[in-house]
PDB file of C-alpha atoms and ligand atoms in Angstrom:
ATOM      1  CA  UNK A 105     119.659 149.889 222.812  1.00 54.00           C
ATOM      2  CA  UNK A 106     118.461 149.405 219.217  1.00 49.00           C
ATOM      3  CA  UNK A 107     118.099 153.168 218.709  1.00 63.00           C
ATOM      4  CA  UNK A 108     121.829 153.646 219.396  1.00 83.00           C
ATOM      5  CA  UNK A 109     122.868 151.797 216.233  1.00 91.00           C
ATOM      6  CA  UNK A 110     122.614 154.850 213.999  1.00 92.00           C
ATOM      7  CA  UNK A 111     122.609 154.987 210.191  1.00 92.00           C
ATOM      8  CA  UNK A 112     124.574 158.229 209.509  1.00 93.00           C
ATOM      9  CA  UNK A 113     124.849 158.055 205.727  1.00 92.00           C
ATOM     10  CA  UNK A 114     122.502 161.000 205.265  1.00 92.00           C
ATOM     11  CA  UNK A 115     124.934 163.393 207.024  1.00 91.00           C
ATOM     12  CA  UNK A 116     128.039 165.097 205.680  1.00 94.00           C
ATOM     13  CA  UNK A 117     131.009 162.976 206.864  1.00 95.00           C
ATOM     14  CA  UNK A 118     132.324 165.401 209.437  1.00 96.00           C
ATOM     15  CA  UNK A 119     128.886 165.688 211.085  1.00 96.00           C
ATOM     16  CA  UNK A 120     128.458 161.935 210.863  1.00 97.00           C
ATOM     17  CA  UNK A 121     131.754 161.340 212.702  1.00 97.00           C
ATOM     18  CA  UNK A 122     130.982 163.944 215.371  1.00 97.00           C
ATOM     19  CA  UNK A 123     127.632 162.220 216.027  1.00 96.00           C
ATOM     20  CA  UNK A 124     129.222 158.791 215.945  1.00 96.00           C
ATOM     21  CA  UNK A 125     131.974 159.798 218.383  1.00 96.00           C
ATOM     22  CA  UNK A 126     129.388 161.146 220.849  1.00 95.00           C
ATOM     23  CA  UNK A 127     127.312 158.003 220.474  1.00 95.00           C
ATOM     24  CA  UNK A 128     130.253 155.663 220.978  1.00 96.00           C
ATOM     25  CA  UNK A 129     131.564 157.513 223.994  1.00 95.00           C
ATOM     26  CA  UNK A 130     128.081 157.531 225.543  1.00 95.00           C
ATOM     27  CA  UNK A 131     127.487 153.820 224.937  1.00 95.00           C
ATOM     28  CA  UNK A 132     130.987 152.899 226.328  1.00 96.00           C
ATOM     29  CA  UNK A 133     130.870 155.223 229.345  1.00 95.00           C
ATOM     30  CA  UNK A 134     132.433 153.437 232.333  1.00 94.00           C
ATOM     31  CA  UNK A 135     133.610 150.464 230.209  1.00 96.00           C
ATOM     32  CA  UNK A 136     137.223 149.426 230.788  1.00 94.00           C
ATOM     33  CA  UNK A 137     137.506 146.336 228.584  1.00 97.00           C
ATOM     34  CA  UNK A 138     139.244 146.541 225.188  1.00 97.00           C
ATOM     35  CA  UNK A 139     137.332 143.600 223.673  1.00 97.00           C
ATOM     36  CA  UNK A 140     134.017 145.235 224.625  1.00 98.00           C
ATOM     37  CA  UNK A 141     135.203 148.507 223.143  1.00 98.00           C
ATOM     38  CA  UNK A 142     136.410 146.845 219.899  1.00 98.00           C
ATOM     39  CA  UNK A 143     133.163 144.907 219.452  1.00 98.00           C
ATOM     40  CA  UNK A 144     131.069 148.001 220.120  1.00 98.00           C
ATOM     41  CA  UNK A 145     133.006 150.237 217.709  1.00 98.00           C
ATOM     42  CA  UNK A 146     133.012 147.544 215.004  1.00 98.00           C
ATOM     43  CA  UNK A 147     129.215 147.385 215.211  1.00 97.00           C
ATOM     44  CA  UNK A 148     128.501 151.117 215.404  1.00 97.00           C
ATOM     45  CA  UNK A 149     131.014 152.226 212.679  1.00 98.00           C
ATOM     46  CA  UNK A 150     129.968 149.336 210.363  1.00 98.00           C
ATOM     47  CA  UNK A 151     126.278 150.198 210.580  1.00 96.00           C
ATOM     48  CA  UNK A 152     126.742 153.972 210.548  1.00 97.00           C
ATOM     49  CA  UNK A 153     128.136 153.816 207.027  1.00 96.00           C
ATOM     50  CA  UNK A 154     127.167 150.337 205.826  1.00 95.00           C
ATOM     51  CA  UNK A 155     130.798 149.365 205.170  1.00 95.00           C
ATOM     52  CA  UNK A 156     131.841 146.002 203.695  1.00 97.00           C
ATOM     53  CA  UNK A 157     134.153 144.987 206.569  1.00 97.00           C
ATOM     54  CA  UNK A 158     134.869 146.781 209.777  1.00 98.00           C
ATOM     55  CA  UNK A 159     137.057 145.535 212.600  1.00 98.00           C
ATOM     56  CA  UNK A 160     140.278 145.170 214.570  1.00 98.00           C
ATOM     57  CA  UNK A 161     143.540 143.342 214.218  1.00 98.00           C
ATOM     58  CA  UNK A 162     145.171 143.155 217.651  1.00 98.00           C
ATOM     59  CA  UNK A 163     148.878 143.354 218.365  1.00 98.00           C
ATOM     60  CA  UNK A 164     149.710 139.916 219.792  1.00 98.00           C
ATOM     61  CA  UNK A 165     153.490 140.121 219.259  1.00 98.00           C
ATOM     62  CA  UNK A 166     154.643 143.755 219.375  1.00 98.00           C
ATOM     63  CA  UNK A 167     156.527 144.668 216.225  1.00 98.00           C
ATOM     64  CA  UNK A 168     155.773 141.258 214.649  1.00 98.00           C
ATOM     65  CA  UNK A 169     152.194 139.927 214.553  1.00 98.00           C
ATOM     66  CA  UNK A 170     148.558 141.048 214.390  1.00 98.00           C
ATOM     67  CA  UNK A 171     145.646 138.680 215.076  1.00 98.00           C
ATOM     68  CA  UNK A 172     141.989 139.321 214.197  1.00 98.00           C
ATOM     69  CA  UNK A 173     139.752 140.768 216.901  1.00 98.00           C
ATOM     70  CA  UNK A 174     136.098 141.788 216.940  1.00 98.00           C
ATOM     71  CA  UNK A 175     134.689 142.637 213.510  1.00 98.00           C
ATOM     72  CA  UNK A 176     131.605 142.872 211.326  1.00 98.00           C
ATOM     73  CA  UNK A 177     131.609 141.424 207.823  1.00 96.00           C
ATOM     74  CA  UNK A 178     132.653 138.245 206.042  1.00 96.00           C
ATOM     75  CA  UNK A 179     135.503 136.031 207.315  1.00 96.00           C
ATOM     76  CA  UNK A 180     138.667 137.981 207.937  1.00 95.00           C
ATOM     77  CA  UNK A 181     142.110 136.390 207.735  1.00 95.00           C
ATOM     78  CA  UNK A 182     143.260 135.340 211.146  1.00 97.00           C
ATOM     79  CA  UNK A 183     146.787 136.684 211.337  1.00 97.00           C
ATOM     80  CA  UNK A 184     148.783 139.383 209.578  1.00 97.00           C
ATOM     81  CA  UNK A 185     152.509 140.026 209.993  1.00 98.00           C
ATOM     82  CA  UNK A 186     153.684 143.577 210.627  1.00 98.00           C
ATOM     83  CA  UNK A 187     154.596 145.072 207.260  1.00 97.00           C
ATOM     84  CA  UNK A 188     152.287 142.826 205.245  1.00 96.00           C
ATOM     85  CA  UNK A 189     149.243 144.280 203.407  1.00 96.00           C
ATOM     86  CA  UNK A 190     147.545 147.469 204.438  1.00 97.00           C
ATOM     87  CA  UNK A 191     146.966 146.440 208.050  1.00 98.00           C
ATOM     88  CA  UNK A 192     150.607 145.347 208.393  1.00 98.00           C
ATOM     89  CA  UNK A 193     151.736 148.675 206.908  1.00 97.00           C
ATOM     90  CA  UNK A 194     149.672 150.658 209.419  1.00 98.00           C
ATOM     91  CA  UNK A 195     151.000 148.613 212.306  1.00 98.00           C
ATOM     92  CA  UNK A 196     154.669 148.807 211.117  1.00 98.00           C
ATOM     93  CA  UNK A 197     154.634 152.583 210.360  1.00 98.00           C
ATOM     94  CA  UNK A 198     152.155 153.693 213.068  1.00 98.00           C
ATOM     95  CA  UNK A 199     150.573 155.853 210.363  1.00 98.00           C
ATOM     96  CA  UNK A 200     146.984 155.684 209.027  1.00 98.00           C
ATOM     97  CA  UNK A 201     146.813 154.123 205.572  1.00 98.00           C
ATOM     98  CA  UNK A 202     144.224 155.452 203.145  1.00 98.00           C
ATOM     99  CA  UNK A 203     144.051 153.206 200.077  1.00 97.00           C
ATOM    100  CA  UNK A 204     141.830 154.376 197.238  1.00 97.00           C
ATOM    101  CA  UNK A 205     142.440 151.291 195.128  1.00 96.00           C
ATOM    102  CA  UNK A 206     143.389 148.105 196.970  1.00 96.00           C
ATOM    103  CA  UNK A 207     144.507 146.412 193.754  1.00 94.00           C
ATOM    104  CA  UNK A 208     147.233 149.015 193.393  1.00 94.00           C
ATOM    105  CA  UNK A 209     148.558 148.459 196.927  1.00 92.00           C
ATOM    106  CA  UNK A 210     151.557 146.110 196.939  1.00 88.00           C
ATOM    107  CA  UNK A 211     150.851 143.021 199.057  1.00 88.00           C
ATOM    108  CA  UNK A 212     147.200 143.835 199.749  1.00 88.00           C
ATOM    109  CA  UNK A 213     145.481 140.852 201.388  1.00 88.00           C
ATOM    110  CA  UNK A 214     142.147 140.177 199.745  1.00 86.00           C
ATOM    111  CA  UNK A 215     139.900 138.679 202.446  1.00 84.00           C
ATOM    112  CA  UNK A 216     136.751 139.655 200.589  1.00 86.00           C
ATOM    113  CA  UNK A 217     137.018 139.900 196.786  1.00 89.00           C
ATOM    114  CA  UNK A 218     134.458 142.763 196.724  1.00 93.00           C
ATOM    115  CA  UNK A 219     136.814 145.106 198.555  1.00 93.00           C
ATOM    116  CA  UNK A 220     137.884 148.105 196.430  1.00 95.00           C
ATOM    117  CA  UNK A 221     139.227 150.629 198.924  1.00 97.00           C
ATOM    118  CA  UNK A 222     140.161 150.717 202.536  1.00 97.00           C
ATOM    119  CA  UNK A 223     141.445 152.704 205.515  1.00 98.00           C
ATOM    120  CA  UNK A 224     143.515 151.316 208.357  1.00 98.00           C
ATOM    121  CA  UNK A 225     144.083 153.365 211.549  1.00 98.00           C
ATOM    122  CA  UNK A 226     146.585 152.535 214.319  1.00 98.00           C
ATOM    123  CA  UNK A 227     144.919 152.231 217.731  1.00 98.00           C
ATOM    124  CA  UNK A 228     146.894 153.411 220.760  1.00 98.00           C
ATOM    125  CA  UNK A 229     146.210 153.506 224.521  1.00 97.00           C
ATOM    126  CA  UNK A 230     146.743 156.583 226.694  1.00 96.00           C
ATOM    127  CA  UNK A 231     150.444 155.711 227.031  1.00 97.00           C
ATOM    128  CA  UNK A 232     150.900 155.635 223.242  1.00 97.00           C
ATOM    129  CA  UNK A 233     151.300 151.837 223.091  1.00 97.00           C
ATOM    130  CA  UNK A 234     150.000 150.277 219.846  1.00 98.00           C
ATOM    131  CA  UNK A 235     147.067 148.009 220.809  1.00 98.00           C
ATOM    132  CA  UNK A 236     145.643 147.176 217.402  1.00 98.00           C
ATOM    133  CA  UNK A 237     144.786 148.511 213.976  1.00 98.00           C
ATOM    134  CA  UNK A 238     141.227 149.362 212.909  1.00 98.00           C
ATOM    135  CA  UNK A 239     140.484 148.232 209.345  1.00 98.00           C
ATOM    136  CA  UNK A 240     137.533 149.466 207.337  1.00 98.00           C
ATOM    137  CA  UNK A 241     136.900 148.153 203.818  1.00 97.00           C
ATOM    138  CA  UNK A 242     134.493 149.372 201.145  1.00 97.00           C
ATOM    139  CA  UNK A 243     133.149 147.879 197.982  1.00 96.00           C
ATOM    140  CA  UNK A 244     133.336 151.355 196.425  1.00 96.00           C
ATOM    141  CA  UNK A 245     136.580 152.733 194.965  1.00 96.00           C
ATOM    142  CA  UNK A 246     138.142 155.678 196.833  1.00 97.00           C
ATOM    143  CA  UNK A 247     135.552 155.577 199.541  1.00 97.00           C
ATOM    144  CA  UNK A 248     137.837 157.078 202.182  1.00 98.00           C
ATOM    145  CA  UNK A 249     139.441 160.547 202.474  1.00 97.00           C
ATOM    146  CA  UNK A 250     140.908 162.945 204.981  1.00 97.00           C
ATOM    147  CA  UNK A 251     137.525 163.287 206.757  1.00 97.00           C
ATOM    148  CA  UNK A 252     137.495 159.551 207.415  1.00 98.00           C
ATOM    149  CA  UNK A 253     141.083 159.634 208.578  1.00 98.00           C
ATOM    150  CA  UNK A 254     140.398 162.525 210.942  1.00 98.00           C
ATOM    151  CA  UNK A 255     137.033 161.139 212.084  1.00 98.00           C
ATOM    152  CA  UNK A 256     138.328 157.651 212.806  1.00 98.00           C
ATOM    153  CA  UNK A 257     141.559 158.822 214.430  1.00 98.00           C
ATOM    154  CA  UNK A 258     139.527 161.078 216.801  1.00 98.00           C
ATOM    155  CA  UNK A 259     136.987 158.341 217.527  1.00 98.00           C
ATOM    156  CA  UNK A 260     139.653 155.763 218.363  1.00 98.00           C
ATOM    157  CA  UNK A 261     141.591 158.240 220.540  1.00 97.00           C
ATOM    158  CA  UNK A 262     138.424 159.154 222.375  1.00 97.00           C
ATOM    159  CA  UNK A 263     137.590 155.493 223.126  1.00 97.00           C
ATOM    160  CA  UNK A 264     141.073 153.923 223.670  1.00 97.00           C
ATOM    161  CA  UNK A 265     143.162 156.801 224.892  1.00 95.00           C
ATOM    162  CA  UNK A 266     140.623 158.800 226.842  1.00 87.00           C
ATOM    163  CA  UNK A 267     140.502 161.735 224.455  1.00 72.00           C
TER     164      UNK A 267
HETATM  165  N1  SME B 428     142.754 144.019 203.433  1.00 90.79           N
HETATM  166  C1  SME B 428     143.593 143.856 204.593  1.00 90.79           C
HETATM  167  C2  SME B 428     143.443 142.519 205.165  1.00 90.79           C
HETATM  168  C3  SME B 428     142.356 142.345 206.149  1.00 90.79           C
HETATM  169  S1  SME B 428     140.876 142.206 205.511  1.00 90.79           S
HETATM  170  O1  SME B 428     140.573 142.855 204.337  1.00 90.79           O
HETATM  171  C4  SME B 428     139.661 141.937 206.593  1.00 90.79           C
HETATM  172  C5  SME B 428     145.048 144.189 204.342  1.00 90.79           C
HETATM  173  O2  SME B 428     145.532 144.091 203.234  1.00 90.79           O
HETATM  174  O3  SME B 428     145.687 144.471 205.297  1.00 90.79           O
END
């Protein structure tokens, strides 16, 4: 399976996400286990772009609490309340948060001091229930844009909501 962990940094972002989505759907074909899906996406997204931190915070108390799930990177904080930091904002609003400068985001939680920008995408199942948020951090300022938002939202929908 080593060849399925692709480095996609040489491609324009939209092409990279299209390739990544195909790869993830193929690798996870027939899998019906959210932890397996989260671990696999963390790995493939992280290595596709060489991010700083890539992973999931799961909803463990709907409307109240997120707890860390599968991820790649340095130690992530274990629990985040809805509404706190970027992950908590994504969970509370249900809207993807693109943060070009984490230091300018009120309440940002600094798990890794090297983080400069981040994107956090809500993850829903086919019924629309919020399962988790997907958090990607970069050591580069303003690393994420609308192509990342679109690419990650489509990837997560394909894997967790069946399209
Ligand atoms: N930066 C996040 C916290 C999680 S970590 O960076 C892994 C936030 O403010 O929500």
